[in-house]
Coordinates of C-alpha atoms in Angstrom, one line a residue:
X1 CA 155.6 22.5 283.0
X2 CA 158.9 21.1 283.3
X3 CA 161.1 19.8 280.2
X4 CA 160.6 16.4 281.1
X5 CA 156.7 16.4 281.6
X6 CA 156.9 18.2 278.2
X7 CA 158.5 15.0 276.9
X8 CA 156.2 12.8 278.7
X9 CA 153.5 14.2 277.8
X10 CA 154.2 14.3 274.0
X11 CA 155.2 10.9 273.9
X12 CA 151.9 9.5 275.7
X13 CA 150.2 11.5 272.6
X14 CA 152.5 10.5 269.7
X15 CA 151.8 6.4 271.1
X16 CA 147.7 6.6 271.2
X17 CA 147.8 8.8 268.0
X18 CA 150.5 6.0 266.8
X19 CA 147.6 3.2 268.2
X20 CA 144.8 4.9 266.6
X21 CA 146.4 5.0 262.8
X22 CA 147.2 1.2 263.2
X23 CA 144.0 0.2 263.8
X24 CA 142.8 1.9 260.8
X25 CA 145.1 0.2 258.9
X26 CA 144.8 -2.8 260.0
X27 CA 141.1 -2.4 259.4
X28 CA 141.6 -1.2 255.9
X29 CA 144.0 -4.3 255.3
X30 CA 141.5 -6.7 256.6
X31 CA 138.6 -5.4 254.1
X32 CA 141.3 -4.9 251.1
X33 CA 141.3 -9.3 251.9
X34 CA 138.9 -11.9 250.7
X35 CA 138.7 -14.1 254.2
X36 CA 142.1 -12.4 256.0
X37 CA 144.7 -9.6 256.6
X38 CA 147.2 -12.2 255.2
X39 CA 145.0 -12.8 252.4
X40 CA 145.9 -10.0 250.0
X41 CA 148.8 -7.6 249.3
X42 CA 149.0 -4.5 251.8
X43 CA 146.3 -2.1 251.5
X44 CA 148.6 0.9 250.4
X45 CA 149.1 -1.3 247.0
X46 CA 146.0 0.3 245.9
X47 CA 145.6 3.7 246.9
X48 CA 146.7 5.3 243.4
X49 CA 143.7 5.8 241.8
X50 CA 142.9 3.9 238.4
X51 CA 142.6 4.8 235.2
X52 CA 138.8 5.8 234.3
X53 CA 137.2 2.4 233.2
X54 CA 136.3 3.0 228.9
X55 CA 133.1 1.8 228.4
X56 CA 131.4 0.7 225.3
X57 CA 127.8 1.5 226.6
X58 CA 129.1 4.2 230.0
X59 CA 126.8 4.9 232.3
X60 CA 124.9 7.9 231.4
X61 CA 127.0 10.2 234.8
X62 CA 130.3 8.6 232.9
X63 CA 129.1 9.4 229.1
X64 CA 130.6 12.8 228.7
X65 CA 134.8 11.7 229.6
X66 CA 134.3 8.5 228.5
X67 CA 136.4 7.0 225.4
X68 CA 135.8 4.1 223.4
X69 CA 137.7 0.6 224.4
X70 CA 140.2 -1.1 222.4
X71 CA 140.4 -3.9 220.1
X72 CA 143.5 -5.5 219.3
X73 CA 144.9 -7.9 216.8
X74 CA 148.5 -10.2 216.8
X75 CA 149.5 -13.3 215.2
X76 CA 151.5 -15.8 216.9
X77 CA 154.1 -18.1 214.9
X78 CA 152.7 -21.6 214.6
X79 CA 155.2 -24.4 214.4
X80 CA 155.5 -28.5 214.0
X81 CA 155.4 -28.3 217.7
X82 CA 152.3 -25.9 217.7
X83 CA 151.9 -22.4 218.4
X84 CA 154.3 -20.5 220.2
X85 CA 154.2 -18.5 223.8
X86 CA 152.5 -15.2 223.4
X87 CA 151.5 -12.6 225.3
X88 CA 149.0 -9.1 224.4
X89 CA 147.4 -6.7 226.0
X90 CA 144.7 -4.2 224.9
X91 CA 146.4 -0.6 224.4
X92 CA 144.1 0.4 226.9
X93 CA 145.1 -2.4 229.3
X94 CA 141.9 -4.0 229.9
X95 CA 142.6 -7.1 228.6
X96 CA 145.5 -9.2 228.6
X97 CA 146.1 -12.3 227.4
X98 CA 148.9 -15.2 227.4
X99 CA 148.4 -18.3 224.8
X100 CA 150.6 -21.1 226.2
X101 CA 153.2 -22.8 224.0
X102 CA 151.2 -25.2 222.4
X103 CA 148.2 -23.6 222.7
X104 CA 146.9 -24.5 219.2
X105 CA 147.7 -27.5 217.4
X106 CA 150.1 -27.5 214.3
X107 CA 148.0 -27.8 211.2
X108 CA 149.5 -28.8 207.6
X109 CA 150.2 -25.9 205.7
X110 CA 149.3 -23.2 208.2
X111 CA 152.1 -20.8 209.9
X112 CA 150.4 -18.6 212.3
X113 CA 147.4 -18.4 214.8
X114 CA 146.0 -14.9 214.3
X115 CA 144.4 -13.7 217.5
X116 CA 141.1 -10.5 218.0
X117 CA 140.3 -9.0 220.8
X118 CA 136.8 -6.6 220.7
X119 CA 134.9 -5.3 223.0
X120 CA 131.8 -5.6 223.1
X121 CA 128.4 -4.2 224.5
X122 CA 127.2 -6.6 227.8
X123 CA 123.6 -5.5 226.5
X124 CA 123.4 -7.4 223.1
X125 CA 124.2 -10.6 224.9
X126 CA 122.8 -13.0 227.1
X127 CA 122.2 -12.4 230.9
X128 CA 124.9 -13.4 233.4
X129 CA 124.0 -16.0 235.5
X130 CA 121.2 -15.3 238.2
X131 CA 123.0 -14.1 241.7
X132 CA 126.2 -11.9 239.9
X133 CA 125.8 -8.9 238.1
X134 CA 128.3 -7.8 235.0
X135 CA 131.2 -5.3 235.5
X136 CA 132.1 -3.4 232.7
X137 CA 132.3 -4.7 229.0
X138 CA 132.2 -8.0 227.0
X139 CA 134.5 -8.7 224.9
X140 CA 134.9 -11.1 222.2
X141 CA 137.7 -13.4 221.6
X142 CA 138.9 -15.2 218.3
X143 CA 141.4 -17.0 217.0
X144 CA 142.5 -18.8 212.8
X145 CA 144.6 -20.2 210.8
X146 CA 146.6 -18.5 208.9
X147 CA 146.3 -18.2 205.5
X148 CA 143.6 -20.4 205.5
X149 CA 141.3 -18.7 208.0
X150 CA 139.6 -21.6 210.0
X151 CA 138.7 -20.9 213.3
X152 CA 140.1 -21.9 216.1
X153 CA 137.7 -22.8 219.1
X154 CA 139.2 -24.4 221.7
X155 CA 143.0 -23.9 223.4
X156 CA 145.3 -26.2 225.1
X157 CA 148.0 -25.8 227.8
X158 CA 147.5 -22.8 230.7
X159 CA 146.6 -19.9 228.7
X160 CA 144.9 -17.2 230.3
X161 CA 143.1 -14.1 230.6
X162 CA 142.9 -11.0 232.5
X163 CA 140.3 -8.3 232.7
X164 CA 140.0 -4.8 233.9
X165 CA 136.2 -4.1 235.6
X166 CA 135.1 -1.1 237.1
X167 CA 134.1 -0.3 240.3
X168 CA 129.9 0.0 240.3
X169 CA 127.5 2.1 241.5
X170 CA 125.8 -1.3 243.1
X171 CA 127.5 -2.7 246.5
X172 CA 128.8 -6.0 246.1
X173 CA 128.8 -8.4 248.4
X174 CA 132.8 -9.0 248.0
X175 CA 135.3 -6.7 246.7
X176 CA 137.6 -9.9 246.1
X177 CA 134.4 -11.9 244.7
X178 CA 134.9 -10.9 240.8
X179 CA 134.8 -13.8 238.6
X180 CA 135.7 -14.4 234.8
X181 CA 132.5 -15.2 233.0
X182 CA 133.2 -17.3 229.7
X183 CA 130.7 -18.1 226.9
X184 CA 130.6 -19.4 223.4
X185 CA 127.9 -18.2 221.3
X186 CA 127.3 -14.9 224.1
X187 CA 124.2 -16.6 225.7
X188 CA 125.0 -18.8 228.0
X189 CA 128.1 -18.1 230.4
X190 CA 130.1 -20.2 232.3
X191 CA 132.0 -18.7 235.7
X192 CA 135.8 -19.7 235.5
X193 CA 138.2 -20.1 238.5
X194 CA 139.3 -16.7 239.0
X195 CA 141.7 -14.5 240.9
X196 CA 140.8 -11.5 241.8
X197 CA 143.4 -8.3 242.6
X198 CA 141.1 -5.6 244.1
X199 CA 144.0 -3.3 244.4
X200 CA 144.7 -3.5 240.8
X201 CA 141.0 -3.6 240.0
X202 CA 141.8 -7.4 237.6
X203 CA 140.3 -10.4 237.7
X204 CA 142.2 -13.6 235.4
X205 CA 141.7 -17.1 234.9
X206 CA 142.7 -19.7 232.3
X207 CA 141.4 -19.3 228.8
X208 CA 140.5 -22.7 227.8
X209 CA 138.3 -21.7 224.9
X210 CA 137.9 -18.6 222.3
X211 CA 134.3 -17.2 222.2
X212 CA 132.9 -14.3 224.7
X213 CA 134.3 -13.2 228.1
X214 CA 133.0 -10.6 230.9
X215 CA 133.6 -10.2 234.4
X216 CA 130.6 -10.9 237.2
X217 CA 130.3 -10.2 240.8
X218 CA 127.7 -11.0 243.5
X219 CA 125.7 -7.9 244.5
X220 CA 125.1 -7.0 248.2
X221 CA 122.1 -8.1 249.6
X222 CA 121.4 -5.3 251.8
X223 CA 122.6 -2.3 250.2
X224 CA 126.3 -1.0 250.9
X225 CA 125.8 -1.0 254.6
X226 CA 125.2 -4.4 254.8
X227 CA 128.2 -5.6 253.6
X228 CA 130.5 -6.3 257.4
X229 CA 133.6 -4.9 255.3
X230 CA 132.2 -1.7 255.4
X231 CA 131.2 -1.8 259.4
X232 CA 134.6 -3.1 260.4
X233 CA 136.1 0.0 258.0
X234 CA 134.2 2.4 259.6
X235 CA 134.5 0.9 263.1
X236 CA 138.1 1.0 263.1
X237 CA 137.7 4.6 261.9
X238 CA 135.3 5.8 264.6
X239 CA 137.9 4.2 267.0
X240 CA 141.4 5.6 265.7
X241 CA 139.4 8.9 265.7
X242 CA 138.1 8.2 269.7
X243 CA 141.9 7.7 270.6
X244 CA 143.3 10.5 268.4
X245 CA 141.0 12.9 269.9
X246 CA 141.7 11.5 273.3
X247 CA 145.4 11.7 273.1
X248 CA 144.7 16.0 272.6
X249 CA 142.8 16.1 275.4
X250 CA 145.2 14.5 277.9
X251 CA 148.0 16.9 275.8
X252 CA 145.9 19.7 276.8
X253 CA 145.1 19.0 280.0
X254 CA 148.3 18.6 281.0
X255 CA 149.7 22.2 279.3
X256 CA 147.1 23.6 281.3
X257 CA 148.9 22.0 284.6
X258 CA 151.6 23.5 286.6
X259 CA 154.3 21.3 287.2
X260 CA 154.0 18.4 290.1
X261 CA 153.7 19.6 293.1
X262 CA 154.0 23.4 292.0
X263 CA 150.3 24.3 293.3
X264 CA 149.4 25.7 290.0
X265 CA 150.6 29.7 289.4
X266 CA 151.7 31.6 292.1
X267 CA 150.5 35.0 292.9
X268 CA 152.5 38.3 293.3

């Protein structure tokens, strides 16, 4: 085969090979998106795997490498105008939360807001509401006055809260669907406005009150194969394989070919 069939040839291969890993991507993008491709960051922001989720109650597969959650604690400076901008995170990093400036009220006497985080165990509280399942822990927010101690129930301004869930053994109906689940006493909960960063595996809304807080998410109907994500994934896949393949054979076809015209091998 001459040089330039060589180069031909190769190039025909490197294009459908080329076509076949954009259409996976593209795929991949699309299901990485609540309603488009446009929708969400590029797929390849997520392909690091996370950090193993820490349970309070794991899953009894997950029980042996799990570790316990954290809590954390911070005061914030309270002043005439109210208390000051803050931001915390868990040192785990599954909870993170900013309290606007102003959040809390000034209050005579008092000079800080002091602020818990716990987690606690989804299974000592009230249900979620019917059509979402919970992902991952509770955890329990609270906020006082300091010195006196008085508790501090609801907050003001755009504070807000994000949360860490893992990825269940149950399909979900969206990957982008995760909401942030708020309750008072633990019993009854509330789904928030949220925002959901599948890559990142977060979910936040506003905090507009202390109390309880989980993450929910609808579960498939159908089992994981109902959910059209997952045909258009593997779709796409079956068809960047088809042309991948494809392209080899034409390669090897054509390697097996004598040059145009040649006749194929001559004989002595």
């Amino acid at each position: 085969m001459s040089a330039r069939s060589n180069d031909r040839a190769r190039g025909r291969v490197a294009l459908l090979a080329g076509v076949g890993i954009l259409v996976l991507y593209l795929a991949g993008a699309a299901v990485s998106g609540r309603a488009s491709i446009l929708a969400r960051r590029p797929l390849l922001d997520g392909l690091a795997p996370p950090t193993p989720y820490r349970w309070v109650h794991p899953p009894a597969d997950l029980a042996a490498g799990n570790k316990p959650p954290a809590s954390t604690r911070f005061t914030v400076q309270l002043t005439a105008a109210g208390s000051r901008l803050g931001a915390f995170s868990t040192s785990d990093g599954q909870v993170s939360l900013v309290l606007s400036e102003g959040a809390v009220p000034a209050r005579s006497g008092q000079t800080g807001v002091q602020v818990t985080v716990d987690p606690v165990d989804p299974a000592t509280l009230g249900p979620v509401p019917s059509g979402l399942v919970g992902a991952g822990n509770a955890y329990r927010v609270q906020a006082s006055y300091r010195p006196s101690g008085r508790r501090v129930e609801t907050l003001a301004g755009q504070s807000s809260v994000a949360l860490v869930y893992p990825l269940l053994t149950t399909a979900v109906a969206d990957a982008g669907g995760h909401q942030v689940l708020s309750s008072a006493d633990g019993r009854t909960w509330e789904p928030q406005q949220s925002t959901d960063t599948p890559g990142s595996h977060q979910v936040s809304a506003r905090l507009v009150r202390t109390g309880y807080l989980q993450v929910g998410v609808a579960p498939s109907q159908g089992g994981s194969g109902s959910d059209p994500r997952n045909r258009i994934l593997l779709l796409a896949s079956g068809v960047a394989v088809l042309v991948v393949v494809t392209a080899l054979v034409l390669r090897f076809r054509e390697s097996r070919a004598g040059p145009p015209g040649g006749g194929g091998r001559r004989r002595r």
